[in-house]
Amino acid sequence: MIKKDIKGELNRARVEQKILAQVSSHPAVRSGEILTLSSFITASVAELLEIERVGVWLFNERKDELHNVDTYFLSKEKHESGAILKEIEFREEFKYLVTEKYVDASDPYTDPRTRGFIEFYLKPNNITSMLDGVIRMGEELIGTICFEHVGKSHIWTEDEIVFSSQLGDQIALTISNLRKNEIYEELRARQKELKELNESLERQVEERTRKLQSSNDELEVAIDRLKKTQTQLILSEKMASLGQLVAGIAHEINNPIAAIRASTHTLKEALFESDLSLFQKELRGVIPSIQKQKLFLSCLEVLKSKVELVTGKERIRRRKEIEGWLLAKKLPIAFSNHLIDSGFDLNVLEEFEILFQDSDVFSVVSLLAEEITVYQSLSIIQLAVERASKMTFALKNFSRFETSTCAVKLNLLENIETVITLYQNQFKKNVTLIREYESLPIIEGFPEELLHVWTNLIYNGLQAMLFQGVLKIRTESLDSMVRVTVEDNGPGIPKELKDRIFEPFFTTKPSGEGSGLGLDICRKIVERHNGKIHFESEPGKTKFFVYLPH
């Protein structure tokens, strides 16, 4: 019996080796024809090893379904395919396929790894023994090759398990070749497509080159027209849109400015000017005497004109003088700091010393300090409102960029100041602005265009100085002309570039900081006013001169 078993095992081993040799040399492995190879494997194994059902199952991309590629039925001598096993229905069984190399269920009805298949798969097909060899490609789970005996028991041997794994390796190799072939075919298709695109592009380039060569004259004409119309395009369209935006912002800012101004006046009247104001009521309560009330108001006016921040040695000097005066008048020296903060010095104290006689000194000083503080706060608000109002007025003037058809009378100094107002933040920092204005006659011109002349010249000067230095603006009246000079102390214009400064599209600024149109536009605007523009430049001094008739 032992010799018979050994002989049977040897015969089975020879058959297995024969099948493996046929499978490994099969053309389908190299070509990646997985359906052909699966059909060959299932039939060969079933017939030569007398296994009733042999199937190849492959996972889908999500690894949550097993699809039957081919199953061969020995007794029927036929192939079937298309069955699907879903992980959601056989979650426990799928887990073993993921974690183990094989499932050798000699008794699948008691084996926990195949328990879920009993009612759905094993009993309907009378399967009595099942071996699943897991197919992997590296770490990737590909599928399984399944040996199934029907109607008879069978204990799976080690050589059969190894055999199923070896067949699985051949299937994995076939799938790998299939993927490589698909990639290769895709690459060939892309190369073909790229070749066709290159050929098409070459034809298009040749055709475009011919068209470009034949349209050189038209291009020259177009460039000439562009140079003639660039001022209108830039000044009328681009800047018109910007002007509308700026004007809208300026208008919106004006509304809260007007509200603040009105509220400030109302607050000032409520606090100080009205007979029913809080200040008047408090004043009458602290100083009943009408004569002393008038003296208090006079003192308040003097202090308003002297409000300043006193620190250091000056504060020490004042405190000594005031403390001496207070001691002489037998008044508490503790009031010295309040008096200094309110603007008092020895002269003011002596001028209004009667105010502190027979009075509640603390209440008088407190009232003075309080009113001075409120006055100072209101003054700061009013100053801020006026500055904001001036800025919005300048923005409105600057934004009126409508190309006029008729010249109008204009004040050139106001025109220049509008631009200076817009750049006042730059002048506050590291730039010293010097105005040397002569009184100028009223001239006729286009104010919205002249604004852009001054804008370009002033901003160019600021950029040349890297926003630190001295910028000088001078106006002069010369016979029938007025002259405006914008001077900066930047590095100057190199000699080799001076002839190109007014050339369209030429700029000495880094890429993205200038279009090269600014000075060309200035020249055209000045010429439209029947004026002229030129410059002088040397290291440390550059002057632009604008002459306009009056």
Coordinates of C-alpha atoms in Angstrom, one line a residue:
M1 CA 0.0 0.0 0.0
I2 CA 2.9 2.4 0.8
K3 CA 4.6 1.6 -2.5
K4 CA 1.3 2.3 -4.2
D5 CA 0.9 5.7 -2.5
I6 CA 4.5 6.6 -3.4
K7 CA 4.0 5.5 -7.0
G8 CA 0.8 7.6 -7.1
E9 CA 2.6 10.6 -5.6
L10 CA 5.4 10.3 -8.2
N11 CA 2.9 10.0 -11.0
R12 CA 1.1 13.1 -9.7
A13 CA 4.4 15.0 -9.4
R14 CA 5.3 14.1 -13.0
V15 CA 1.9 15.3 -14.2
E16 CA 2.3 18.5 -12.2
Q17 CA 5.7 19.2 -13.6
K18 CA 4.4 18.5 -17.1
I19 CA 1.5 21.0 -16.6
L20 CA 3.9 23.6 -15.2
A21 CA 6.3 23.2 -18.1
Q22 CA 3.4 23.6 -20.6
V23 CA 2.0 26.6 -18.7
S24 CA 5.4 28.4 -18.4
S25 CA 6.1 28.0 -22.1
H26 CA 2.6 28.9 -23.2
P27 CA 2.5 31.9 -25.6
A28 CA -0.3 33.4 -23.6
V29 CA 2.1 34.1 -20.7
R30 CA 4.3 36.4 -22.7
S31 CA 1.4 38.1 -24.6
G32 CA -0.6 38.6 -21.4
E33 CA -3.7 36.8 -22.7
I34 CA -5.1 35.9 -19.3
L35 CA -8.4 34.4 -20.5
T36 CA -6.5 32.0 -22.9
L37 CA -4.0 30.9 -20.2
S38 CA -6.8 30.5 -17.6
S39 CA -8.7 28.2 -19.9
F40 CA -5.6 26.1 -20.6
I41 CA -4.7 25.8 -16.9
T42 CA -8.2 24.8 -15.7
A43 CA -8.7 22.1 -18.4
S44 CA -5.2 20.7 -18.1
V45 CA -5.3 20.4 -14.3
A46 CA -8.8 19.0 -14.2
E47 CA -8.1 16.3 -16.9
L48 CA -4.6 15.3 -15.9
L49 CA -5.1 15.4 -12.1
E50 CA -8.8 14.2 -12.2
I51 CA -10.2 17.2 -10.3
E52 CA -13.9 17.8 -11.1
R53 CA -13.8 21.6 -10.9
V54 CA -10.8 23.9 -11.5
G55 CA -11.3 27.7 -11.6
V56 CA -9.4 30.9 -11.8
W57 CA -10.8 33.9 -9.9
L58 CA -9.4 37.4 -10.0
F59 CA -10.1 40.4 -7.8
N60 CA -11.5 43.7 -9.2
E61 CA -9.5 46.9 -8.7
R62 CA -11.1 47.7 -5.3
K63 CA -10.4 44.2 -4.1
D64 CA -13.9 43.8 -2.8
E65 CA -15.1 41.3 -5.5
L66 CA -13.8 38.0 -6.9
H67 CA -14.7 37.5 -10.6
N68 CA -14.6 34.0 -12.1
V69 CA -12.4 34.2 -15.2
D70 CA -12.8 30.5 -16.1
T71 CA -14.0 27.3 -14.4
Y72 CA -13.6 23.9 -16.1
F73 CA -16.0 21.1 -15.3
L74 CA -14.4 17.7 -15.9
S75 CA -17.5 15.6 -16.2
K76 CA -19.2 18.0 -18.5
E77 CA -16.0 18.8 -20.4
K78 CA -17.1 22.5 -20.6
H79 CA -15.9 25.9 -19.5
E80 CA -18.0 28.5 -17.6
S81 CA -17.2 32.1 -16.4
G82 CA -18.8 35.2 -15.0
A83 CA -19.7 34.3 -11.4
I84 CA -19.0 37.0 -8.8
L85 CA -18.3 36.6 -5.1
K86 CA -18.6 39.8 -3.1
E87 CA -16.6 40.7 0.0
I88 CA -19.7 42.2 1.7
E89 CA -21.3 38.7 1.6
F90 CA -18.1 36.7 2.5
R91 CA -16.1 39.1 4.6
E92 CA -14.6 36.4 6.8
E93 CA -13.6 34.2 3.9
F94 CA -12.0 37.1 2.0
K95 CA -10.0 37.9 5.2
Y96 CA -8.2 34.5 4.9
L97 CA -7.4 35.1 1.2
V98 CA -5.8 38.4 2.2
T99 CA -3.8 37.1 5.1
E100 CA -2.8 33.6 4.0
K101 CA -0.9 32.0 1.1
Y102 CA -3.5 29.3 0.5
V103 CA -6.6 27.7 2.0
D104 CA -6.4 23.9 2.0
A105 CA -9.9 23.0 3.2
S106 CA -9.9 19.1 3.0
D107 CA -13.2 19.2 4.8
P108 CA -14.7 22.6 3.8
Y109 CA -17.9 22.0 5.9
T110 CA -15.9 22.1 9.2
D111 CA -13.0 24.4 8.1
P112 CA -13.7 27.9 9.5
R113 CA -12.0 29.4 6.5
T114 CA -14.8 28.2 4.1
R115 CA -17.8 28.2 6.5
G116 CA -19.5 31.0 4.7
F117 CA -19.5 29.1 1.4
I118 CA -21.5 26.1 2.7
E119 CA -25.1 27.1 1.9
F120 CA -24.4 29.3 -1.1
Y121 CA -21.7 27.4 -2.9
L122 CA -20.6 24.1 -1.4
K123 CA -23.9 22.3 -1.0
P124 CA -25.5 23.3 -4.3
N125 CA -22.4 22.1 -6.2
N126 CA -21.7 19.0 -3.9
I127 CA -18.2 20.2 -3.3
T128 CA -16.4 17.9 -0.8
S129 CA -12.9 19.3 -0.8
M130 CA -11.5 22.7 -1.8
L131 CA -8.0 24.1 -2.2
D132 CA -7.5 27.9 -2.9
G133 CA -4.0 28.9 -4.0
V134 CA -3.7 32.7 -3.5
I135 CA -2.3 34.6 -6.4
R136 CA -0.1 37.6 -5.6
M137 CA 2.1 40.0 -7.5
G138 CA 4.6 41.2 -4.9
E139 CA 2.4 42.6 -2.2
E140 CA -0.6 43.1 -4.4
L141 CA -3.4 40.5 -4.1
I142 CA -4.5 39.4 -7.6
G143 CA -6.9 36.4 -7.1
T144 CA -7.0 32.7 -6.5
I145 CA -6.8 29.4 -8.4
C146 CA -9.3 26.9 -7.0
F147 CA -9.2 23.1 -7.0
E148 CA -12.5 21.4 -6.1
H149 CA -13.4 17.7 -5.7
V150 CA -17.0 16.7 -6.0
G151 CA -18.7 13.7 -4.3
K152 CA -15.5 12.3 -2.8
S153 CA -13.2 13.3 0.0
H154 CA -9.6 14.3 -0.6
I155 CA -6.8 15.5 1.7
W156 CA -4.6 18.0 0.0
T157 CA -0.9 17.2 0.0
E158 CA 2.0 19.5 0.2
D159 CA 3.0 19.0 -3.4
E160 CA -0.6 19.9 -4.5
I161 CA -0.5 23.1 -2.4
V162 CA 3.0 24.0 -3.9
F163 CA 1.6 23.2 -7.4
S164 CA -1.3 25.5 -7.0
S165 CA 1.0 28.3 -5.8
Q166 CA 3.3 27.7 -8.8
L167 CA 0.3 28.0 -11.2
G168 CA -0.6 31.2 -9.3
D169 CA 2.8 32.6 -10.0
Q170 CA 2.4 31.9 -13.7
I171 CA -1.0 33.6 -13.7
A172 CA 0.6 36.6 -11.8
L173 CA 3.4 36.7 -14.4
T174 CA 0.8 36.7 -17.2
I175 CA -1.1 39.6 -15.6
S176 CA 2.2 41.5 -15.2
N177 CA 3.0 41.0 -18.8
L178 CA -0.6 42.1 -19.7
R179 CA -0.1 45.3 -17.8
K180 CA 3.3 45.9 -19.4
N181 CA 1.8 45.2 -22.8
E182 CA -1.0 47.6 -22.2
I183 CA 1.5 50.3 -21.0
Y184 CA 3.6 49.6 -24.1
E185 CA 0.6 49.8 -26.4
E186 CA -0.5 53.0 -24.7
L187 CA 3.1 54.4 -25.1
R188 CA 3.1 53.4 -28.7
A189 CA -0.2 55.1 -29.2
R190 CA 1.0 58.3 -27.5
Q191 CA 4.2 58.2 -29.5
K192 CA 2.2 57.9 -32.7
E193 CA -0.1 60.7 -31.5
L194 CA 3.0 62.8 -30.6
K195 CA 4.5 62.2 -34.0
E196 CA 1.3 63.2 -35.7
L197 CA 1.1 66.3 -33.5
N198 CA 4.7 67.2 -34.3
E199 CA 4.1 66.8 -38.0
S200 CA 1.0 68.9 -37.7
L201 CA 2.8 71.5 -35.7
E202 CA 5.6 71.7 -38.2
R203 CA 3.1 72.2 -41.0
Q204 CA 1.3 74.9 -38.9
V205 CA 4.7 76.6 -38.2
E206 CA 5.6 76.5 -41.8
E207 CA 2.2 78.0 -42.8
R208 CA 2.4 80.6 -40.0
T209 CA 5.9 81.5 -41.0
R210 CA 4.8 82.1 -44.6
K211 CA 1.9 84.2 -43.3
L212 CA 4.2 86.2 -41.0
Q213 CA 6.6 86.8 -43.8
S214 CA 3.9 88.0 -46.1
S215 CA 2.4 90.3 -43.5
N216 CA 5.6 92.2 -42.5
D217 CA 4.4 95.4 -44.2
E218 CA 1.0 95.2 -42.5
L219 CA 2.8 94.7 -39.2
E220 CA 4.9 97.8 -39.7
V221 CA 1.8 99.8 -40.4
A222 CA 0.1 98.4 -37.3
I223 CA 3.1 99.3 -35.1
D224 CA 3.0 102.8 -36.5
R225 CA -0.7 103.1 -35.7
L226 CA -0.1 101.7 -32.3
K227 CA 2.4 104.4 -31.5
K228 CA 0.0 107.1 -32.7
T229 CA -2.9 105.8 -30.7
Q230 CA -1.3 104.5 -27.5
T231 CA -1.9 107.8 -25.6
Q232 CA -5.6 107.6 -26.4
L233 CA -5.9 104.0 -25.5
I234 CA -4.1 104.3 -22.2
L235 CA -5.5 107.7 -21.1
S236 CA -9.1 107.2 -22.2
E237 CA -9.8 103.5 -21.4
K238 CA -7.5 102.1 -18.8
M239 CA -7.2 105.3 -16.7
A240 CA -10.9 106.1 -17.2
S241 CA -11.8 102.8 -15.5
L242 CA -9.3 103.6 -12.7
G243 CA -10.7 107.1 -12.5
Q244 CA -14.2 105.8 -12.0
L245 CA -13.0 103.5 -9.2
V246 CA -11.0 106.2 -7.5
A247 CA -13.9 108.7 -7.8
G248 CA -16.3 106.2 -6.3
I249 CA -14.0 105.5 -3.4
A250 CA -13.5 109.2 -2.8
H251 CA -17.2 109.8 -2.8
E252 CA -17.8 107.0 -0.3
I253 CA -15.1 108.3 2.0
N254 CA -16.6 111.8 1.9
N255 CA -19.8 110.6 3.5
P256 CA -18.2 109.5 6.9
I257 CA -15.9 112.6 6.8
A258 CA -18.9 114.9 6.5
A259 CA -20.6 113.0 9.4
I260 CA -17.5 113.3 11.6
R261 CA -17.2 117.0 10.8
A262 CA -20.8 117.7 11.6
S263 CA -20.6 115.6 14.8
T264 CA -17.5 117.5 15.9
H265 CA -19.2 120.9 15.5
T266 CA -22.3 119.6 17.4
L267 CA -20.1 118.1 20.1
K268 CA -18.1 121.4 20.4
E269 CA -21.3 123.4 20.7
A270 CA -22.8 121.0 23.2
L271 CA -19.7 121.0 25.4
F272 CA -18.6 124.6 25.2
E273 CA -20.5 127.2 23.3
S274 CA -24.2 126.8 24.3
D275 CA -25.4 128.4 27.5
L276 CA -26.9 125.0 28.4
S277 CA -23.6 123.1 27.7
L278 CA -22.1 120.8 30.2
F279 CA -19.1 123.1 30.5
Q280 CA -21.1 126.2 31.2
K281 CA -23.1 124.3 33.9
E282 CA -20.0 123.0 35.6
L283 CA -18.3 126.4 35.3
R284 CA -21.2 128.1 37.1
G285 CA -21.1 125.4 39.8
V286 CA -17.3 125.7 40.4
I287 CA -17.1 129.5 40.1
P288 CA -20.3 131.4 41.0
S289 CA -18.8 134.8 40.3
I290 CA -19.6 136.1 36.8
Q291 CA -16.4 138.2 36.8
K292 CA -14.3 135.2 37.7
Q293 CA -16.2 133.1 35.1
K294 CA -15.1 135.6 32.4
L295 CA -11.5 135.5 33.8
F296 CA -11.6 131.7 33.7
L297 CA -12.7 131.8 30.0
S298 CA -9.9 134.2 29.2
C299 CA -7.4 131.9 31.0
L300 CA -8.8 128.9 29.0
E301 CA -8.2 130.7 25.7
V302 CA -4.6 131.5 26.7
L303 CA -4.0 127.9 27.7
K304 CA -5.5 126.6 24.5
S305 CA -2.9 128.5 22.6
K306 CA -0.2 127.1 24.8
V307 CA -1.1 123.3 24.9
E308 CA 2.0 121.3 24.5
L309 CA 3.7 118.2 25.8
V310 CA 6.3 119.3 28.4
T311 CA 9.0 116.8 29.4
G312 CA 12.5 116.5 30.8
K313 CA 14.3 119.6 32.1
E314 CA 11.6 122.0 31.1
R315 CA 9.0 120.2 33.2
I316 CA 11.4 120.1 36.2
R317 CA 12.0 123.9 35.8
R318 CA 8.3 124.7 35.5
R319 CA 7.4 122.5 38.5
K320 CA 9.9 124.3 40.7
E321 CA 8.6 127.7 39.7
I322 CA 5.0 126.7 40.1
E323 CA 5.6 125.0 43.5
G324 CA 7.4 128.2 44.6
W325 CA 4.4 130.3 43.5
L326 CA 1.9 127.8 45.2
L327 CA 3.9 128.0 48.5
A328 CA 4.0 131.7 48.3
K329 CA 0.2 131.8 47.9
K330 CA -0.3 129.1 50.6
L331 CA -1.7 126.7 48.0
P332 CA -1.1 123.0 47.9
I333 CA 2.0 122.2 45.8
A334 CA 0.3 118.9 44.8
F335 CA -1.5 120.9 42.1
S336 CA 1.8 121.6 40.2
N337 CA 1.6 118.6 37.9
H338 CA -2.1 119.4 37.0
L339 CA -1.1 122.9 36.2
I340 CA 1.8 121.9 34.0
D341 CA -0.4 119.4 32.1
S342 CA -3.0 122.1 31.6
G343 CA -0.4 124.4 30.0
F344 CA 0.4 126.7 32.9
D345 CA 3.8 128.3 33.4
L346 CA 4.7 131.0 35.9
N347 CA 3.7 133.9 33.6
V348 CA 0.2 132.5 33.2
L349 CA -0.2 131.9 36.9
E350 CA 0.8 135.4 37.8
E351 CA -1.5 136.8 35.1
F352 CA -4.5 134.9 36.4
E353 CA -3.7 134.5 40.1
I354 CA -6.9 136.1 41.2
L355 CA -8.7 133.1 39.7
F356 CA -7.3 130.9 42.5
Q357 CA -8.2 133.2 45.3
D358 CA -11.2 132.3 47.4
S359 CA -12.0 129.4 45.1
D360 CA -11.9 125.6 45.2
V361 CA -8.5 125.3 43.7
F362 CA -8.8 121.6 43.0
S363 CA -12.1 122.0 41.2
V364 CA -10.8 125.0 39.1
V365 CA -7.6 123.1 38.1
S366 CA -9.5 119.9 37.3
L367 CA -12.0 121.8 35.2
L368 CA -9.2 123.6 33.3
A369 CA -7.4 120.3 32.7
E370 CA -10.6 118.5 31.6
E371 CA -11.5 121.3 29.1
I372 CA -8.0 121.5 27.7
T373 CA -8.0 117.7 27.2
V374 CA -11.4 117.8 25.4
Y375 CA -10.3 120.8 23.3
Q376 CA -7.1 119.0 22.3
S377 CA -9.0 115.8 21.3
L378 CA -11.5 117.9 19.2
S379 CA -8.6 119.7 17.6
I380 CA -7.0 116.4 16.6
I381 CA -10.3 115.2 15.2
Q382 CA -10.8 118.4 13.2
L383 CA -7.2 118.2 11.8
A384 CA -7.7 114.6 10.8
V385 CA -11.0 115.4 9.1
E386 CA -9.5 118.3 7.2
R387 CA -6.6 116.1 6.0
A388 CA -8.9 113.3 4.9
S389 CA -11.1 115.9 3.1
K390 CA -8.2 117.3 1.3
M391 CA -7.1 113.9 0.2
T392 CA -10.5 112.9 -1.2
F393 CA -10.7 116.2 -3.0
A394 CA -7.4 115.5 -4.6
L395 CA -8.5 112.0 -5.6
K396 CA -11.7 113.4 -7.2
N397 CA -9.6 115.9 -9.2
F398 CA -7.2 113.2 -10.2
S399 CA -9.9 110.7 -11.2
R400 CA -11.6 113.1 -13.7
F401 CA -9.9 111.5 -16.7
E402 CA -12.1 112.5 -19.5
T403 CA -10.3 113.6 -22.6
S404 CA -11.5 117.2 -23.1
T405 CA -12.2 118.5 -26.5
C406 CA -11.7 122.2 -25.5
A407 CA -9.1 123.7 -23.3
V408 CA -10.2 125.3 -20.0
K409 CA -8.7 127.9 -17.8
L410 CA -6.8 126.3 -14.9
N411 CA -4.6 127.2 -11.9
L412 CA -1.4 125.3 -12.5
L413 CA -0.3 125.4 -8.9
E414 CA -3.5 123.8 -7.7
N415 CA -3.1 121.2 -10.5
I416 CA 0.4 120.3 -9.2
E417 CA -0.7 120.4 -5.5
T418 CA -3.4 117.8 -6.3
V419 CA -0.7 115.3 -7.2
I420 CA 1.5 116.3 -4.3
T421 CA -1.4 115.6 -2.0
L422 CA -1.8 112.1 -3.3
Y423 CA 1.9 111.4 -2.7
Q424 CA 2.1 113.2 0.7
N425 CA 2.6 109.9 2.5
Q426 CA 5.9 109.4 0.6
F427 CA 7.1 112.9 1.5
K428 CA 6.5 112.2 5.2
K429 CA 9.0 109.4 5.4
N430 CA 12.5 109.8 3.9
V431 CA 11.8 112.4 1.2
T432 CA 12.2 116.1 1.7
L433 CA 9.9 118.1 -0.6
I434 CA 11.0 121.7 -1.4
R435 CA 8.4 124.0 -3.1
E436 CA 9.8 127.0 -4.9
Y437 CA 6.6 128.5 -6.3
E438 CA 6.3 131.8 -8.1
S439 CA 2.9 133.3 -8.7
L440 CA 1.7 132.0 -12.1
P441 CA -0.8 133.4 -14.5
I442 CA -3.9 131.4 -15.3
I443 CA -3.3 129.2 -18.4
E444 CA -5.5 127.3 -20.8
G445 CA -5.2 123.6 -21.0
F446 CA -6.5 120.2 -20.2
P447 CA -6.2 119.7 -16.4
E448 CA -6.9 116.0 -16.3
E449 CA -4.0 115.4 -18.8
L450 CA -1.6 117.7 -16.9
L451 CA -2.2 115.8 -13.7
H452 CA -0.6 112.8 -15.4
V453 CA 2.4 114.8 -16.5
W454 CA 3.1 115.8 -12.8
T455 CA 2.3 112.2 -11.6
N456 CA 4.8 110.7 -14.0
L457 CA 7.6 113.2 -13.3
I458 CA 7.1 113.2 -9.5
Y459 CA 6.9 109.4 -9.2
N460 CA 9.8 108.9 -11.5
G461 CA 11.9 111.2 -9.3
L462 CA 10.8 109.3 -6.2
Q463 CA 11.7 106.0 -7.7
A464 CA 15.1 107.3 -9.0
M465 CA 15.9 108.3 -5.4
L466 CA 14.6 105.0 -4.0
F467 CA 12.1 107.0 -2.0
Q468 CA 14.8 108.8 0.1
G469 CA 16.3 112.2 -0.8
V470 CA 15.3 115.7 -1.8
L471 CA 12.6 116.4 -4.4
K472 CA 12.3 120.0 -5.5
I473 CA 9.4 121.5 -7.5
R474 CA 9.9 125.0 -9.0
T475 CA 7.5 127.2 -11.0
E476 CA 8.5 130.3 -12.9
S477 CA 6.8 132.8 -15.3
L478 CA 8.9 133.4 -18.4
D479 CA 7.5 136.0 -20.9
S480 CA 4.8 134.0 -22.7
M481 CA 5.5 130.7 -21.1
V482 CA 5.4 129.2 -17.6
R483 CA 8.1 126.7 -16.6
V484 CA 7.7 123.8 -14.1
T485 CA 10.9 122.1 -13.0
V486 CA 10.9 118.8 -11.2
E487 CA 14.3 118.0 -9.7
D488 CA 15.6 115.0 -7.8
N489 CA 19.0 114.1 -6.3
G490 CA 19.0 110.5 -7.5
P491 CA 21.9 108.8 -9.4
G492 CA 21.0 110.5 -12.7
I493 CA 20.4 109.1 -16.2
P494 CA 23.4 107.4 -17.9
K495 CA 24.8 109.2 -20.8
E496 CA 24.2 106.3 -23.2
L497 CA 20.5 106.3 -22.4
K498 CA 19.7 110.0 -22.6
D499 CA 18.7 109.9 -26.3
R500 CA 16.1 107.1 -25.6
I501 CA 14.3 108.5 -22.5
F502 CA 11.2 109.7 -24.5
E503 CA 11.2 106.7 -26.8
P504 CA 8.0 104.6 -26.6
F505 CA 8.3 101.3 -24.7
F506 CA 11.8 102.1 -23.5
T507 CA 12.3 101.9 -19.7
T508 CA 15.3 101.7 -17.3
K509 CA 13.1 100.2 -14.6
P510 CA 13.2 96.4 -13.7
S511 CA 10.7 94.1 -15.4
G512 CA 7.2 94.6 -14.1
E513 CA 7.8 98.1 -12.7
G514 CA 7.4 100.2 -15.9
S515 CA 5.9 100.0 -19.4
G516 CA 8.2 102.6 -21.0
L517 CA 5.2 104.7 -22.0
G518 CA 5.1 107.3 -19.1
L519 CA 7.5 109.9 -20.5
D520 CA 6.3 109.4 -24.1
I521 CA 2.8 110.2 -22.8
C522 CA 4.2 113.2 -21.0
R523 CA 5.8 114.5 -24.2
K524 CA 2.6 114.0 -26.2
I525 CA 0.5 115.8 -23.5
V526 CA 2.9 118.7 -23.4
E527 CA 3.0 119.0 -27.2
R528 CA -0.8 118.9 -27.3
H529 CA -0.6 122.1 -25.0
N530 CA 1.8 123.6 -27.6
G531 CA 4.6 123.3 -25.0
K532 CA 7.9 121.5 -24.8
I533 CA 9.6 119.2 -22.3
H534 CA 13.3 118.3 -21.9
F535 CA 15.7 117.3 -19.1
E536 CA 19.2 117.8 -17.8
S537 CA 20.9 115.0 -15.8
E538 CA 24.2 114.3 -14.0
P539 CA 25.0 112.1 -11.0
G540 CA 23.2 113.5 -8.0
K541 CA 20.9 115.8 -10.0
T542 CA 18.2 115.3 -12.6
K543 CA 15.9 118.1 -13.8
F544 CA 12.8 117.8 -16.0
F545 CA 11.6 121.1 -17.5
V546 CA 8.0 121.6 -18.7
Y547 CA 7.2 124.8 -20.7
L548 CA 3.5 125.7 -21.2
P549 CA 2.2 128.8 -22.9
H550 CA -0.1 131.2 -21.1

